[in-house]
Coordinates of C-alpha atoms and ligand atoms in Angstrom, one line a residue:
M1 CA 37.2 189.8 64.0
D2 CA 41.0 189.4 64.3
R3 CA 41.5 190.0 68.0
L4 CA 44.7 192.0 68.8
D5 CA 45.7 189.7 71.7
Y6 CA 49.1 188.2 72.0
D7 CA 48.1 184.8 70.5
N8 CA 47.2 186.6 67.3
V9 CA 50.0 189.1 67.2
K10 CA 53.0 186.9 68.2
G11 CA 53.4 185.2 64.9
F12 CA 54.1 188.6 63.3
L13 CA 56.6 189.8 65.8
N14 CA 60.4 189.5 65.6
T15 CA 61.0 191.7 68.6
K16 CA 62.8 191.0 71.9
Y17 CA 60.6 192.9 74.2
M18 CA 58.3 195.3 72.3
G19 CA 54.8 193.8 72.4
R20 CA 55.9 190.6 74.2
N21 CA 53.5 191.5 77.0
I22 CA 50.1 192.6 75.8
A23 CA 47.4 193.7 78.2
Y24 CA 44.3 193.1 76.0
F25 CA 40.8 194.4 76.6
D26 CA 37.5 194.3 74.7
K27 CA 36.5 197.7 76.1
I28 CA 38.1 200.2 78.5
T29 CA 38.1 203.9 79.1
S30 CA 41.4 204.7 77.5
T31 CA 44.5 202.6 76.9
N32 CA 46.6 205.5 78.1
D33 CA 44.9 205.5 81.5
I34 CA 45.5 201.7 82.0
A35 CA 49.1 202.0 80.8
K36 CA 49.8 204.8 83.3
K37 CA 48.3 202.7 86.1
L38 CA 50.5 199.8 85.1
G39 CA 53.5 202.1 84.8
D40 CA 52.8 203.4 88.4
E41 CA 52.7 199.7 89.5
G42 CA 56.2 199.2 88.0
E43 CA 55.5 197.2 84.8
K44 CA 58.4 196.8 82.5
E45 CA 59.1 198.7 79.3
G46 CA 57.7 197.2 76.1
L47 CA 54.3 196.4 77.7
I48 CA 51.4 197.3 75.4
V49 CA 47.9 198.0 76.4
I50 CA 45.4 197.3 73.6
S51 CA 41.6 197.7 73.6
E52 CA 39.1 197.0 70.8
E53 CA 36.9 199.8 72.1
Q54 CA 37.6 202.9 74.2
T55 CA 34.8 204.7 76.0
K56 CA 36.9 207.7 76.8
G57 CA 39.6 207.7 74.2
R58 CA 41.6 210.9 74.4
G59 CA 43.3 213.0 71.7
R60 CA 45.6 215.9 72.2
M61 CA 44.4 219.4 73.2
G62 CA 41.5 217.8 75.1
R63 CA 40.0 216.3 71.9
K64 CA 38.1 213.1 71.9
W65 CA 39.3 210.0 70.0
S66 CA 36.7 207.4 69.0
T67 CA 37.6 203.7 68.7
H68 CA 34.9 201.4 67.5
K69 CA 35.2 197.6 67.8
G70 CA 37.4 195.8 65.4
D71 CA 38.4 198.4 62.8
A72 CA 41.3 200.3 64.3
I73 CA 44.3 199.9 66.5
A74 CA 44.2 201.7 69.8
M75 CA 47.2 201.0 72.0
T76 CA 49.5 202.5 74.5
L77 CA 53.1 201.5 74.8
L78 CA 55.0 201.7 78.1
L79 CA 58.6 203.0 77.7
R80 CA 61.2 203.7 80.3
P81 CA 64.1 205.3 78.4
N82 CA 67.1 206.3 80.4
I83 CA 67.4 209.7 78.7
P84 CA 67.1 213.3 80.0
P85 CA 63.5 214.5 80.1
K86 CA 64.4 217.3 77.7
D87 CA 65.0 214.6 74.9
A88 CA 61.7 212.9 75.5
P89 CA 59.7 215.0 72.9
S90 CA 61.8 213.3 70.1
I91 CA 60.1 210.0 70.9
T92 CA 56.8 211.1 69.3
P93 CA 58.3 211.7 65.8
L94 CA 60.2 208.4 66.3
L95 CA 56.9 206.6 66.9
A96 CA 55.4 208.3 63.8
L97 CA 58.3 207.2 61.7
S98 CA 57.9 203.6 62.9
I99 CA 54.3 203.6 62.0
V100 CA 55.1 205.0 58.5
E101 CA 57.8 202.4 58.0
G102 CA 55.8 199.5 59.4
I103 CA 52.8 200.3 57.1
K104 CA 55.1 200.9 54.1
D105 CA 57.1 197.6 54.6
L106 CA 53.9 195.6 54.8
T107 CA 51.5 197.3 52.3
G108 CA 53.6 199.5 50.1
I109 CA 51.4 202.4 51.1
E110 CA 53.5 205.5 51.8
C111 CA 52.2 207.8 54.5
G112 CA 53.6 211.1 55.6
I113 CA 54.5 212.6 59.0
K114 CA 52.8 215.8 60.1
W115 CA 55.3 216.7 62.8
P116 CA 55.4 215.8 65.6
N117 CA 52.3 213.6 66.3
D118 CA 50.4 212.7 63.2
V119 CA 50.6 210.2 60.4
V120 CA 48.8 211.4 57.3
L121 CA 47.7 209.8 54.1
D122 CA 46.3 211.6 51.1
G123 CA 46.2 214.8 53.1
K124 CA 44.1 213.2 55.8
K125 CA 44.9 211.9 59.3
L126 CA 45.5 208.2 59.5
S127 CA 47.1 208.0 62.9
G128 CA 47.5 210.2 66.0
I129 CA 49.9 209.9 69.0
L130 CA 49.3 211.1 72.5
T131 CA 52.5 210.8 74.6
E132 CA 52.3 211.3 78.4
M133 CA 55.3 211.4 80.6
K134 CA 55.8 210.7 84.3
L135 CA 58.9 212.0 86.0
S136 CA 60.5 210.8 89.2
G137 CA 62.5 213.8 90.4
A138 CA 64.7 214.8 87.4
K139 CA 64.4 211.5 85.7
I140 CA 61.8 209.9 83.4
N141 CA 59.9 207.2 85.3
Y142 CA 57.8 206.2 82.3
I143 CA 56.3 207.4 79.0
A144 CA 52.9 206.2 78.1
A145 CA 52.8 206.5 74.3
G146 CA 49.2 206.2 73.0
I147 CA 48.8 205.4 69.4
G148 CA 45.5 205.3 67.4
I149 CA 45.7 204.0 63.8
N150 CA 42.7 203.9 61.4
I151 CA 42.8 200.6 59.6
N152 CA 39.5 199.2 58.4
Q153 CA 36.9 202.0 58.9
S154 CA 34.8 202.6 55.8
A155 CA 33.4 205.8 57.2
F156 CA 33.9 208.4 60.0
E157 CA 31.7 210.5 62.2
D158 CA 30.5 213.7 60.5
E159 CA 32.9 216.0 62.4
I160 CA 36.0 214.3 61.2
A161 CA 34.7 212.8 57.9
D162 CA 36.7 215.4 55.8
I163 CA 40.0 215.2 57.8
A164 CA 40.3 211.5 58.7
T165 CA 41.2 208.5 56.6
S166 CA 41.9 204.8 57.1
L167 CA 44.0 202.3 55.1
K168 CA 40.7 200.8 53.8
R169 CA 39.3 204.2 52.8
F170 CA 42.4 204.9 50.9
S171 CA 42.9 201.6 49.2
G172 CA 39.5 199.9 49.2
L173 CA 41.1 196.8 50.9
D174 CA 40.6 195.1 54.3
F175 CA 43.7 194.7 56.3
N176 CA 44.8 192.2 59.0
R177 CA 45.3 194.4 62.0
A178 CA 47.5 192.0 63.9
R179 CA 49.9 191.8 61.0
I180 CA 50.1 195.6 60.7
L181 CA 50.6 195.9 64.5
G182 CA 53.4 193.3 64.4
E183 CA 55.2 195.1 61.6
I184 CA 54.9 198.4 63.4
L185 CA 56.3 197.0 66.6
N186 CA 59.2 195.4 64.7
S187 CA 60.1 198.7 63.2
L188 CA 59.5 200.5 66.5
E189 CA 61.9 198.3 68.6
K190 CA 64.6 198.7 66.0
N191 CA 64.2 202.4 65.9
Y192 CA 63.9 202.8 69.7
E193 CA 67.1 200.8 70.3
E194 CA 68.9 203.0 67.9
F195 CA 67.5 206.1 69.4
K196 CA 68.6 205.1 72.9
A197 CA 72.1 204.5 71.6
N198 CA 72.6 207.4 69.2
G199 CA 69.8 210.0 69.8
I200 CA 67.3 211.4 67.3
S201 CA 69.9 213.0 65.0
V202 CA 70.4 209.7 63.0
F203 CA 66.7 209.8 62.1
I204 CA 66.6 213.3 60.8
E205 CA 67.0 212.5 57.1
K206 CA 64.2 209.9 57.2
L207 CA 62.0 212.3 59.2
K208 CA 62.6 215.0 56.6
K209 CA 61.9 212.6 53.8
Y210 CA 58.4 211.7 55.2
S211 CA 57.6 215.2 56.5
V212 CA 54.6 216.9 54.9
L213 CA 55.5 220.2 56.6
I214 CA 58.8 221.1 55.0
G215 CA 58.2 224.0 52.6
Q216 CA 54.7 224.6 53.9
R217 CA 53.3 227.6 55.7
V218 CA 52.2 226.8 59.2
R219 CA 51.0 228.3 62.5
I220 CA 52.2 226.8 65.7
E221 CA 50.7 227.4 69.0
L222 CA 53.1 227.3 72.0
T223 CA 52.1 228.0 75.6
N224 CA 52.8 231.7 75.4
E225 CA 53.6 232.3 71.8
K226 CA 52.2 231.8 68.3
I227 CA 54.6 231.3 65.4
E228 CA 53.6 231.7 61.8
G229 CA 55.9 231.2 58.9
K230 CA 57.3 228.7 56.4
V231 CA 59.0 225.4 57.6
V232 CA 62.4 225.5 56.1
D233 CA 64.2 222.6 57.8
M234 CA 64.5 220.2 60.7
G235 CA 67.2 220.6 63.2
E236 CA 69.6 217.8 64.4
D237 CA 67.6 217.6 67.6
G238 CA 64.3 216.9 65.7
S239 CA 63.1 220.5 66.1
L240 CA 61.2 222.2 63.3
I241 CA 62.9 225.3 61.9
I242 CA 60.5 228.0 60.7
S243 CA 61.3 231.2 58.9
N244 CA 58.8 233.8 60.2
D245 CA 57.5 236.8 58.3
N246 CA 60.3 239.0 59.6
G247 CA 62.8 236.5 58.1
E248 CA 63.9 235.3 61.6
L249 CA 64.5 231.6 62.1
K250 CA 62.6 230.0 65.0
R251 CA 63.2 226.5 66.4
V252 CA 60.3 224.6 67.8
I253 CA 60.8 221.3 69.7
S254 CA 57.1 220.5 70.2
G255 CA 53.8 222.1 69.6
E256 CA 50.4 222.0 67.8
V257 CA 50.8 222.7 64.1
S258 CA 48.1 224.1 61.9
L259 CA 48.4 223.8 58.2
S260 CA 46.1 225.5 55.8
W261 CA 44.9 222.3 54.2
Y262 CA 44.7 220.3 57.4
Y263 CA 42.6 220.7 60.6
K264 CA 41.1 223.8 59.1
A265 CA 38.4 224.0 61.7
K266 CA 40.3 223.0 64.8
Ligands
BTN1 C1 45.7 212.9 68.6 O1 45.9 212.8 67.4 O2 45.1 213.9 69.1 C2 46.1 211.8 69.5 C3 45.3 210.6 69.4 C4 45.7 209.4 70.3 C5 44.7 208.3 70.3 C6 45.2 207.1 71.0 S1 44.2 205.7 70.8 C7 45.1 204.9 72.0 C8 45.5 205.8 73.1 N1 44.4 205.9 74.1 C9 43.9 207.1 74.1 O3 42.9 207.5 74.9 N2 44.4 207.9 73.2 C10 45.5 207.2 72.5

């Protein structure tokens, strides 16, 4: 098995700080939990917690995320951006874009982004992101950005068999996980630096290009509202613009999106 420790990953990195400090584990509860602990202890931005297996891997909306030994990437990135907390939701699509670009640069496989948190391939989920933020007063203390990417799985558990895919399932090939990880981190550092300097607006064209939602009918659950309609555009702030059945335009900055062909049962 190609271990995802620093010795194996460093040869694929051209970053200054992203992934230069890897906390590597064979088995832990959840990389997000450890990253948050290290964040509380003051670790620097760019730290990555990686585990080959997670016993309590978490997805969004209280869902479970399984990570079995050696066939996926399960990691959490520690970020400390000096931006207003209201701009933090943009980091999730920025991560999704970096995953898409890293995979495309290395393999030529073009994935899509199901805004804001998922990377999809062939209409199925390849990667999910769980971003957790800790504030200190009105400022961001840290963001623990958990990323799961399906790489070499040949099959999935029954409950997700119809909605999940891996690079191997799609292409029939086995991939070097360390190399994919390196390429994603390279793309991520570049994008993150640009985001800190210029905001999310400079990424909108790319986010639109890879979006699988534009033109689709969706249902979005917000804390106290449900919006149904057609996605017509993406705003300069990275929000999704939806035309509802009364023809009103609604802007959504984050939320859980249901598509008719995706996550049917969830
Ligand atoms: C989702 O799609 O619901 C988000 C899935 C996020 C999974 C990753 S795997 C690494 C990190 N550790 C966790 O417990 N969850 C995230």
